[in-house]
Coordinates of C-alpha atoms and ligand atoms in Angstrom, one line a residue:
X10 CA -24.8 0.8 -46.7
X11 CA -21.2 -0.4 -48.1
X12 CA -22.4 -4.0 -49.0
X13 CA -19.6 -6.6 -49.2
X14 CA -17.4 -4.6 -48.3
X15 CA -15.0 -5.0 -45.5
X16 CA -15.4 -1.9 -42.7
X17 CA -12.3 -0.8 -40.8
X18 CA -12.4 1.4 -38.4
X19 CA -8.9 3.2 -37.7
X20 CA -8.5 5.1 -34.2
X21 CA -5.3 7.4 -33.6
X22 CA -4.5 9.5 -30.5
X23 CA -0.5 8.9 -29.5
X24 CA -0.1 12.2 -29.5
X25 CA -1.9 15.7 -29.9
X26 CA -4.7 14.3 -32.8
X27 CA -7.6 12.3 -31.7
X28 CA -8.1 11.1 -34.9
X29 CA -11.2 8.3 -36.2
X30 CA -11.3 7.1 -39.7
X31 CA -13.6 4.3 -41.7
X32 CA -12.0 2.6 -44.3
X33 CA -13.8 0.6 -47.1
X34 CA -11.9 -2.9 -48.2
X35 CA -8.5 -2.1 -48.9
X36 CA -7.3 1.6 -49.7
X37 CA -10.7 3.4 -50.0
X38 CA -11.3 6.2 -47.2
X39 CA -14.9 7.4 -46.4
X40 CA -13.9 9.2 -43.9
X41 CA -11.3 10.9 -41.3
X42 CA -12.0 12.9 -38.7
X43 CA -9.2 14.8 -37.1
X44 CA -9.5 16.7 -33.5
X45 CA -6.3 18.7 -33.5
X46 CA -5.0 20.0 -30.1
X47 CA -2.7 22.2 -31.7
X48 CA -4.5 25.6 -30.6
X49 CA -4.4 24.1 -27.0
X50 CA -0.5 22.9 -26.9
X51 CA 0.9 25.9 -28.6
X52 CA 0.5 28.3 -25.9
X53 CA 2.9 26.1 -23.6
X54 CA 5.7 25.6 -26.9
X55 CA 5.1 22.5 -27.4
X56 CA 2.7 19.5 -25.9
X57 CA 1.9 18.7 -23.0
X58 CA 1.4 15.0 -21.9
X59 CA -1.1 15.2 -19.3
X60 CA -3.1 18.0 -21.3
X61 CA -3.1 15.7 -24.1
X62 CA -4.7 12.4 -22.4
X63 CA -7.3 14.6 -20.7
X64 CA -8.4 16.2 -24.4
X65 CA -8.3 12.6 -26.1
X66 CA -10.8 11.4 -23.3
X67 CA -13.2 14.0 -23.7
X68 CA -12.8 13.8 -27.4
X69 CA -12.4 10.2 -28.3
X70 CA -16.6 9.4 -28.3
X71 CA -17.4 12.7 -30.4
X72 CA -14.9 11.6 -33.5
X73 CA -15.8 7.6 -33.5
X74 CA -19.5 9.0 -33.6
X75 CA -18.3 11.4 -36.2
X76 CA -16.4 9.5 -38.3
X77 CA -19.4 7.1 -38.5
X78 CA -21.8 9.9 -39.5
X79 CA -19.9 11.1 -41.8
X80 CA -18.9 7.5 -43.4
X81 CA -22.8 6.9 -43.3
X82 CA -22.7 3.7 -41.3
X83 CA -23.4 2.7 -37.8
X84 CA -21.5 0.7 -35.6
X85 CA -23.3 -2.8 -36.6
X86 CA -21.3 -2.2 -40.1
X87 CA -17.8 -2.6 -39.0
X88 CA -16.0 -5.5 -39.8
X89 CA -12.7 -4.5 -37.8
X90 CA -11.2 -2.0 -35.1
X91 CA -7.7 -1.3 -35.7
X92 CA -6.1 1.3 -33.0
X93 CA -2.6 2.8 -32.6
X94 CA -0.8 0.8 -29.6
X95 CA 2.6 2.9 -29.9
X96 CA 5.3 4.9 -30.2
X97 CA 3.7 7.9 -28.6
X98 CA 2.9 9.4 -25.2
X99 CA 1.7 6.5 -22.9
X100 CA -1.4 8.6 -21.3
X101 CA -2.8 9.5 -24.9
X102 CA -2.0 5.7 -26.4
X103 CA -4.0 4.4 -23.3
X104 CA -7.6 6.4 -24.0
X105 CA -7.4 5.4 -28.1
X106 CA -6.5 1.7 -27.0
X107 CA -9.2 1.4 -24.4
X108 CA -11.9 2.9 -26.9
X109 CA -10.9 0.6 -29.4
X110 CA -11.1 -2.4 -27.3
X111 CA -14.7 -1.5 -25.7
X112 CA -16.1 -1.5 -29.3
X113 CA -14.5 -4.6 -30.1
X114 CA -15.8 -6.1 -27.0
X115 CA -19.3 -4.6 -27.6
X116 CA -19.9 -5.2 -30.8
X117 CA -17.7 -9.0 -31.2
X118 CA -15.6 -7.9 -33.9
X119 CA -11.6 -8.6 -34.1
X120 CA -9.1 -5.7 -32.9
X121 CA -5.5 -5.2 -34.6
X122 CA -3.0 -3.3 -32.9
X123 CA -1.1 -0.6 -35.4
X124 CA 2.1 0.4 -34.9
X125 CA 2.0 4.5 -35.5
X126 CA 4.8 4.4 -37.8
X127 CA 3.7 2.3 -39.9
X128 CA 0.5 3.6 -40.0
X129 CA 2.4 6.8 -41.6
X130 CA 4.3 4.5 -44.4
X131 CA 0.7 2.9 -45.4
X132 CA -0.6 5.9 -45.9
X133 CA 0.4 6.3 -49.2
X134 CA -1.6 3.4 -50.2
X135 CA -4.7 5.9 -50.1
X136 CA -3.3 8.1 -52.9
X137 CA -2.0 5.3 -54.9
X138 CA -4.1 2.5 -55.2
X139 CA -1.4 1.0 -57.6
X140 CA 1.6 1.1 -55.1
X141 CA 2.4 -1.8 -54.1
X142 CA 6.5 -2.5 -51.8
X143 CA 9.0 -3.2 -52.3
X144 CA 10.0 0.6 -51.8
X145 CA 12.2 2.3 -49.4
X146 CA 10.6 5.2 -47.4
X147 CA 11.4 8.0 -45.6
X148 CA 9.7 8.3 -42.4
X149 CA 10.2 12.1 -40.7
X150 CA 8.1 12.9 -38.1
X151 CA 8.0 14.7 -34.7
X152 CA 9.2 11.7 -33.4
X153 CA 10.9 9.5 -35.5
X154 CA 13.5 9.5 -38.6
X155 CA 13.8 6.7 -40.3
X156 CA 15.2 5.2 -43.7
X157 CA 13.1 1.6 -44.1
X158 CA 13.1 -0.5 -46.8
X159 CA 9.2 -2.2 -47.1
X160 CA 9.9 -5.5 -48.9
X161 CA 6.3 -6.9 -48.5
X162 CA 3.2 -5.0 -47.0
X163 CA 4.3 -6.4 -43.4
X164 CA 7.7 -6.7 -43.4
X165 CA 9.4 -3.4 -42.2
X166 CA 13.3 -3.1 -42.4
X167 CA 14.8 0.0 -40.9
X168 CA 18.2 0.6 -42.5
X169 CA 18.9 4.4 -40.1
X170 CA 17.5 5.9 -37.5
X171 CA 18.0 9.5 -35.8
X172 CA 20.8 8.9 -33.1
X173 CA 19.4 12.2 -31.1
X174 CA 16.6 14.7 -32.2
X175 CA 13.9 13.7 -34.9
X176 CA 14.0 15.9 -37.7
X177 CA 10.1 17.5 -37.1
X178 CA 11.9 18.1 -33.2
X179 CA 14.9 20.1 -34.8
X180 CA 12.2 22.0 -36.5
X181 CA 10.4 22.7 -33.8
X182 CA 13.1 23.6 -31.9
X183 CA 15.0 25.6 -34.2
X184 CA 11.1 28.1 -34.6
X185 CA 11.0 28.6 -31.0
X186 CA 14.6 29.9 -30.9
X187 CA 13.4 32.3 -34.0
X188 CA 10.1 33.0 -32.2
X189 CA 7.4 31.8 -34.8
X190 CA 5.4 29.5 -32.3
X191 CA 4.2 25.7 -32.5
X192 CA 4.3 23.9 -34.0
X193 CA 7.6 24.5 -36.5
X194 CA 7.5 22.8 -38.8
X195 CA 4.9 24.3 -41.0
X196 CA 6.4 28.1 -39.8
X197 CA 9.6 27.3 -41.1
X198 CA 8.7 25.8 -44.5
X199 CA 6.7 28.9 -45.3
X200 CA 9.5 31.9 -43.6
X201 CA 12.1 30.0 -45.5
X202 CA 10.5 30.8 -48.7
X203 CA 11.8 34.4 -48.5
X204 CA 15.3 34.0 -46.9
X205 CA 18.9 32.9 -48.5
X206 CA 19.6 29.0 -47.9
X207 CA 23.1 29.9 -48.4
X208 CA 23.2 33.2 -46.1
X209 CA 24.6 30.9 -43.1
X210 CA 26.6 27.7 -43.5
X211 CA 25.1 25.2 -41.1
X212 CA 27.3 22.0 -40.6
X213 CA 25.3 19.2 -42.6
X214 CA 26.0 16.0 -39.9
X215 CA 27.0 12.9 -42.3
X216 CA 28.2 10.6 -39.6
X217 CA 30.2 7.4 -40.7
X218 CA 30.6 7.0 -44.2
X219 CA 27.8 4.8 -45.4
X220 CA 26.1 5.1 -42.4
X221 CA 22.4 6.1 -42.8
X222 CA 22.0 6.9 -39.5
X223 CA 21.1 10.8 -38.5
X224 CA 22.0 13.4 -36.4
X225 CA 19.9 16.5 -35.7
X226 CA 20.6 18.1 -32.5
X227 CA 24.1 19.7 -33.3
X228 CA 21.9 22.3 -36.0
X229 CA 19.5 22.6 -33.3
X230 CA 22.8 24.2 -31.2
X231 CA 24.0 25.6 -33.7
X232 CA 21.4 27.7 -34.7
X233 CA 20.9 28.6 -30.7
X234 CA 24.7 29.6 -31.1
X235 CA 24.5 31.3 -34.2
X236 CA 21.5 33.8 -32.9
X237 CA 23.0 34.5 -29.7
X238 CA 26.4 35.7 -31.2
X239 CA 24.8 38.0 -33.7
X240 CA 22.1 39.4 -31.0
X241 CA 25.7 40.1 -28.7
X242 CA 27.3 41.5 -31.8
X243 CA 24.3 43.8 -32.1
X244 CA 23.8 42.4 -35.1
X245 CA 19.5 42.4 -36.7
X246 CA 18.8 38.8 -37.2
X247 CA 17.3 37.9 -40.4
X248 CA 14.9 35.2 -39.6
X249 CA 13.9 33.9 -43.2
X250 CA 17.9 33.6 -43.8
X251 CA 18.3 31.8 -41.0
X252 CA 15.0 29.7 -41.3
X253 CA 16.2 28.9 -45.4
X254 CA 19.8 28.1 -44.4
X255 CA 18.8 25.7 -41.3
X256 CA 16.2 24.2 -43.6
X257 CA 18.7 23.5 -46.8
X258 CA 21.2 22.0 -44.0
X259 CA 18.5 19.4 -43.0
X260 CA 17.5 18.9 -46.0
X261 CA 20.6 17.9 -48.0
X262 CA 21.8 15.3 -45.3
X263 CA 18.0 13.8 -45.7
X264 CA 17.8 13.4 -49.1
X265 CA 21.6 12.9 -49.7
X266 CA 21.0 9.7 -47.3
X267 CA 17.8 9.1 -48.6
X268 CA 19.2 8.3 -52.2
X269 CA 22.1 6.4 -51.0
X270 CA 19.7 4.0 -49.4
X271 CA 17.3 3.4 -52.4
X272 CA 20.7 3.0 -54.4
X273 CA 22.1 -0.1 -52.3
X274 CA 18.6 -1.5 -51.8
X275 CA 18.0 -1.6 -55.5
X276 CA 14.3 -0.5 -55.0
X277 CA 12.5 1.8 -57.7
X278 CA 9.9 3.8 -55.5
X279 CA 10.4 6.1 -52.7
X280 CA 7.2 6.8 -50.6
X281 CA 7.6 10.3 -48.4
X282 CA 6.0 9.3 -44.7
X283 CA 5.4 11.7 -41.6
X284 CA 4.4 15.0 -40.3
X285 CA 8.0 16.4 -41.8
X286 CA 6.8 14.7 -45.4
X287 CA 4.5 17.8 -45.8
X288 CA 7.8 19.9 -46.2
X289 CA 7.3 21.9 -49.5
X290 CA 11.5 22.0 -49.6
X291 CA 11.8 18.5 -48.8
X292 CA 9.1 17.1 -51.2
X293 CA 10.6 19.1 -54.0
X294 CA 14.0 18.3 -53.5
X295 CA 12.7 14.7 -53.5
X296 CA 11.1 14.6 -56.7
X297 CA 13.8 16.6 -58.4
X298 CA 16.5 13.6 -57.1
X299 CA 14.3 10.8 -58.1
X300 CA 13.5 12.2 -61.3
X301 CA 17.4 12.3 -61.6
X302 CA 17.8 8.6 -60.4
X303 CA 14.6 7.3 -62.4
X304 CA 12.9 6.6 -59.1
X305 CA 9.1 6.5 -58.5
X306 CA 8.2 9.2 -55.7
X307 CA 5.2 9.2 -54.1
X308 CA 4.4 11.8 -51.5
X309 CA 1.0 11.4 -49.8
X310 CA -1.6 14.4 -49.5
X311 CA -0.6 16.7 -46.0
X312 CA -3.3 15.7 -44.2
X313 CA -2.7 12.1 -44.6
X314 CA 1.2 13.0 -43.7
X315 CA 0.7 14.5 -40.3
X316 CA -1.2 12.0 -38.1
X317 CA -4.7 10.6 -38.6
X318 CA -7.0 7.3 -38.5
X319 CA -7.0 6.5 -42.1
X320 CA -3.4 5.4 -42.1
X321 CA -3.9 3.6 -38.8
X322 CA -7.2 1.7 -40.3
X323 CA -5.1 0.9 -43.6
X324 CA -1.9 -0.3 -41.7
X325 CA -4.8 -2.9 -39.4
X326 CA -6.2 -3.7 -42.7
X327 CA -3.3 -5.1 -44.1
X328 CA -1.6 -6.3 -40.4
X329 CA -5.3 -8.8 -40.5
X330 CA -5.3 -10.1 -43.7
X331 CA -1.8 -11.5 -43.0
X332 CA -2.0 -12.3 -39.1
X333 CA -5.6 -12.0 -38.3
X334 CA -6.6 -10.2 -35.2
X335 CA -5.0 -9.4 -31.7
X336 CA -6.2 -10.6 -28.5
X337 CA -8.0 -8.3 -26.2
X338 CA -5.4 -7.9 -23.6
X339 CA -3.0 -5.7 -26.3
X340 CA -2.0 -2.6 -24.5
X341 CA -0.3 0.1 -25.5
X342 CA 3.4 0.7 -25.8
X343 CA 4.9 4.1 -25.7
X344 CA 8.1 2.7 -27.1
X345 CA 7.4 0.3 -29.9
X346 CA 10.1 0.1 -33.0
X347 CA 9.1 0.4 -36.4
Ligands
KG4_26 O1 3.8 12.8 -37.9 P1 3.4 14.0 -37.0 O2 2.1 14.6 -37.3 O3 3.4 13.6 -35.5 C1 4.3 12.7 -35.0 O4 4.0 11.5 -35.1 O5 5.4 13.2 -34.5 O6 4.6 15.0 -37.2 C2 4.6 16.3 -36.6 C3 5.8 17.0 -36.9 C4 6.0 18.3 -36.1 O7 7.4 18.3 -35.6 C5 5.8 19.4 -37.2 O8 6.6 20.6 -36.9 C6 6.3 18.7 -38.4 O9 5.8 17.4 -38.3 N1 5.8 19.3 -39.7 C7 6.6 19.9 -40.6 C8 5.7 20.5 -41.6 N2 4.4 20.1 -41.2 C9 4.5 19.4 -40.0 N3 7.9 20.1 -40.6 C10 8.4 20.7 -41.7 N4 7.6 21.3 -42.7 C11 6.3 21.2 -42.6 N5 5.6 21.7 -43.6
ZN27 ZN1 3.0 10.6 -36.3

């Protein structure tokens, strides 16, 4: 079907996505199927581990077959299997890596092992076929927040990290206190539309000076504190005040960091990554500051922020071309650092 041109298929499932994507040569998606869980994990809060490994098992065949379908080509076209091996929940990782290697096994090809996060950075390769590091990134995700500085397509150089709760947590956190369900994130963004950013003065957590490390759960607390002293004061809560003001709090300390970074590292482009990178707030904040600084932003579409195969089959791409393929016996590893 695709003649010449080099097939990659992309398999994500470290967390609540099963997620298969084919990727043509370098940044051209054909397709990416995504099996969200969310409608399962939301009526416990938030996921559940063992739920999720039992839904990527029973899932995992449908979306490879799927995603081929949908590509139009079969599984004698692929040139290359490239699977998420960590950070995420070890019982998910396992049933993405041990699909990944039976097709690579089956059908002789070469396997490459992705690390998730930077699947998300490489994501914005899709959008922007003329981006092209050094950049620094912002990487916010359920999971993770990170500042990283991408001198070359392989050569990842985190700069900050959360010291506590990711930023996507704090969200999710923060909606269950205020009621609005799982996952947060997206609840928040839209509430927070209506409400006051200014109606409560959350404490923005800077940490040392120059430091561009983060802190997230003291908002988290603070919000718990905040709620519970007006609810005992008989006080009405107004949720889209609260959900604004929490939201501008995480928000300023994110993108005051996030500047101070691209300013000492010298770099012109900034490239939004993560589940948290679909933030209305945050994206327009962004562009707004960069425009400011003369920085390049580049935010990828939502669906490619939250997770998916298509970033995981561009990040392999690129990891192969450099460093060839991984041995069979890769395994997964819950805890793997950007
Ligand atoms: O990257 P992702 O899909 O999964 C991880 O690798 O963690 O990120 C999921 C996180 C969740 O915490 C979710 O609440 C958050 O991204 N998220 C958002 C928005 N959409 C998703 N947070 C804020 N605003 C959004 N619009
Ligand atoms: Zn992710």
């Amino acid at each position: 079907m695709y003649k010449g041109k080099f097939v990659t298929l992309g398999v994500e499932s470290s967390c609540d996505e099963t997620s298969v994507a084919v990727l043509l040569d370098e940044r051209e998606i054909v397709s990416n199927v995504i099996s969200s869980q969310i409608d399962i994990h939301k009526e416990y809060g938030g996921v559940v581990p063992e739920i999720a490994s039992r839904h990527h098992l029973e899932n995992i065949n449908g979306v490879i077959t799927k995603a081929l379908e949908e590509a139009e080509v079969t599984l004698k076209d692929i040139d290359l299997i490239a699977v998420t091996v960590g950070p995420g929940l070890t019982g998910a990782l396992v049933i993405g890596v041990a699909a990944a290697k039976a097709l690579a096994l089956a059908l002789d090809i070469p396997i490459v092992g992705v690390n998730h996060m930077h699947g998300h950075i490489d994501a914005a390769y899709v959008k922007y076929p003329e981006l092209k590091p050094p950049f620094t990134s912002l990487v916010v995700s359920g999971g993770h927040t990170n500042i990283v500085n991408i001198a070359g397509y392989n050569d990842f150089e985190v700069l900050g990290g959360t010291r506590d709760d990711a930023v996507g947590e704090a969200y999710d956190k923060v909606a269950r206190v205020l009621g609005l369900g799982y996952p947060g994130g997206p609840k928040i963004d839209k509430l927070a539309k209506e409400g006051n950013p200014e109606a409560v003065d959350f404490k923005r957590v800077w940490l040392e000076k120059g430091s561009l490390d983060f802190s997230f759960s003291g908002i988290k607390t603070g919000v718990l504190n905040y709620v519970n002293s007006e609810k005992q004061k008989g006080s009405s809560i107004n949720n889209a005040d609260v959900a604004a003001s929490f939201q501008a709090a995480v928000i300023d300390v994110l993108a005051g960091k996030t500047m101070s970074a691209i300013k000492d590292s010298g770099y012109r482009k900034l490239v939004l990554a993560g589940g948290v990178a679909a933030n209305s707030k945050l994206r327009d904040t962004l562009i707004e500051n960069c425009e400011n600084a003369e920085v390049e932003v580049y935010i990828p579409d939502n669906i490619m922020c939250t997770d998916n195969g298509a970033m995981i089959a561009v990040a392999g791409q690129l990891k192969y071309k450099e460093f060839g393929g991984d041995d069979l016996d890769i395994d997964a590893n819950p805890n793997l650092e950007i």
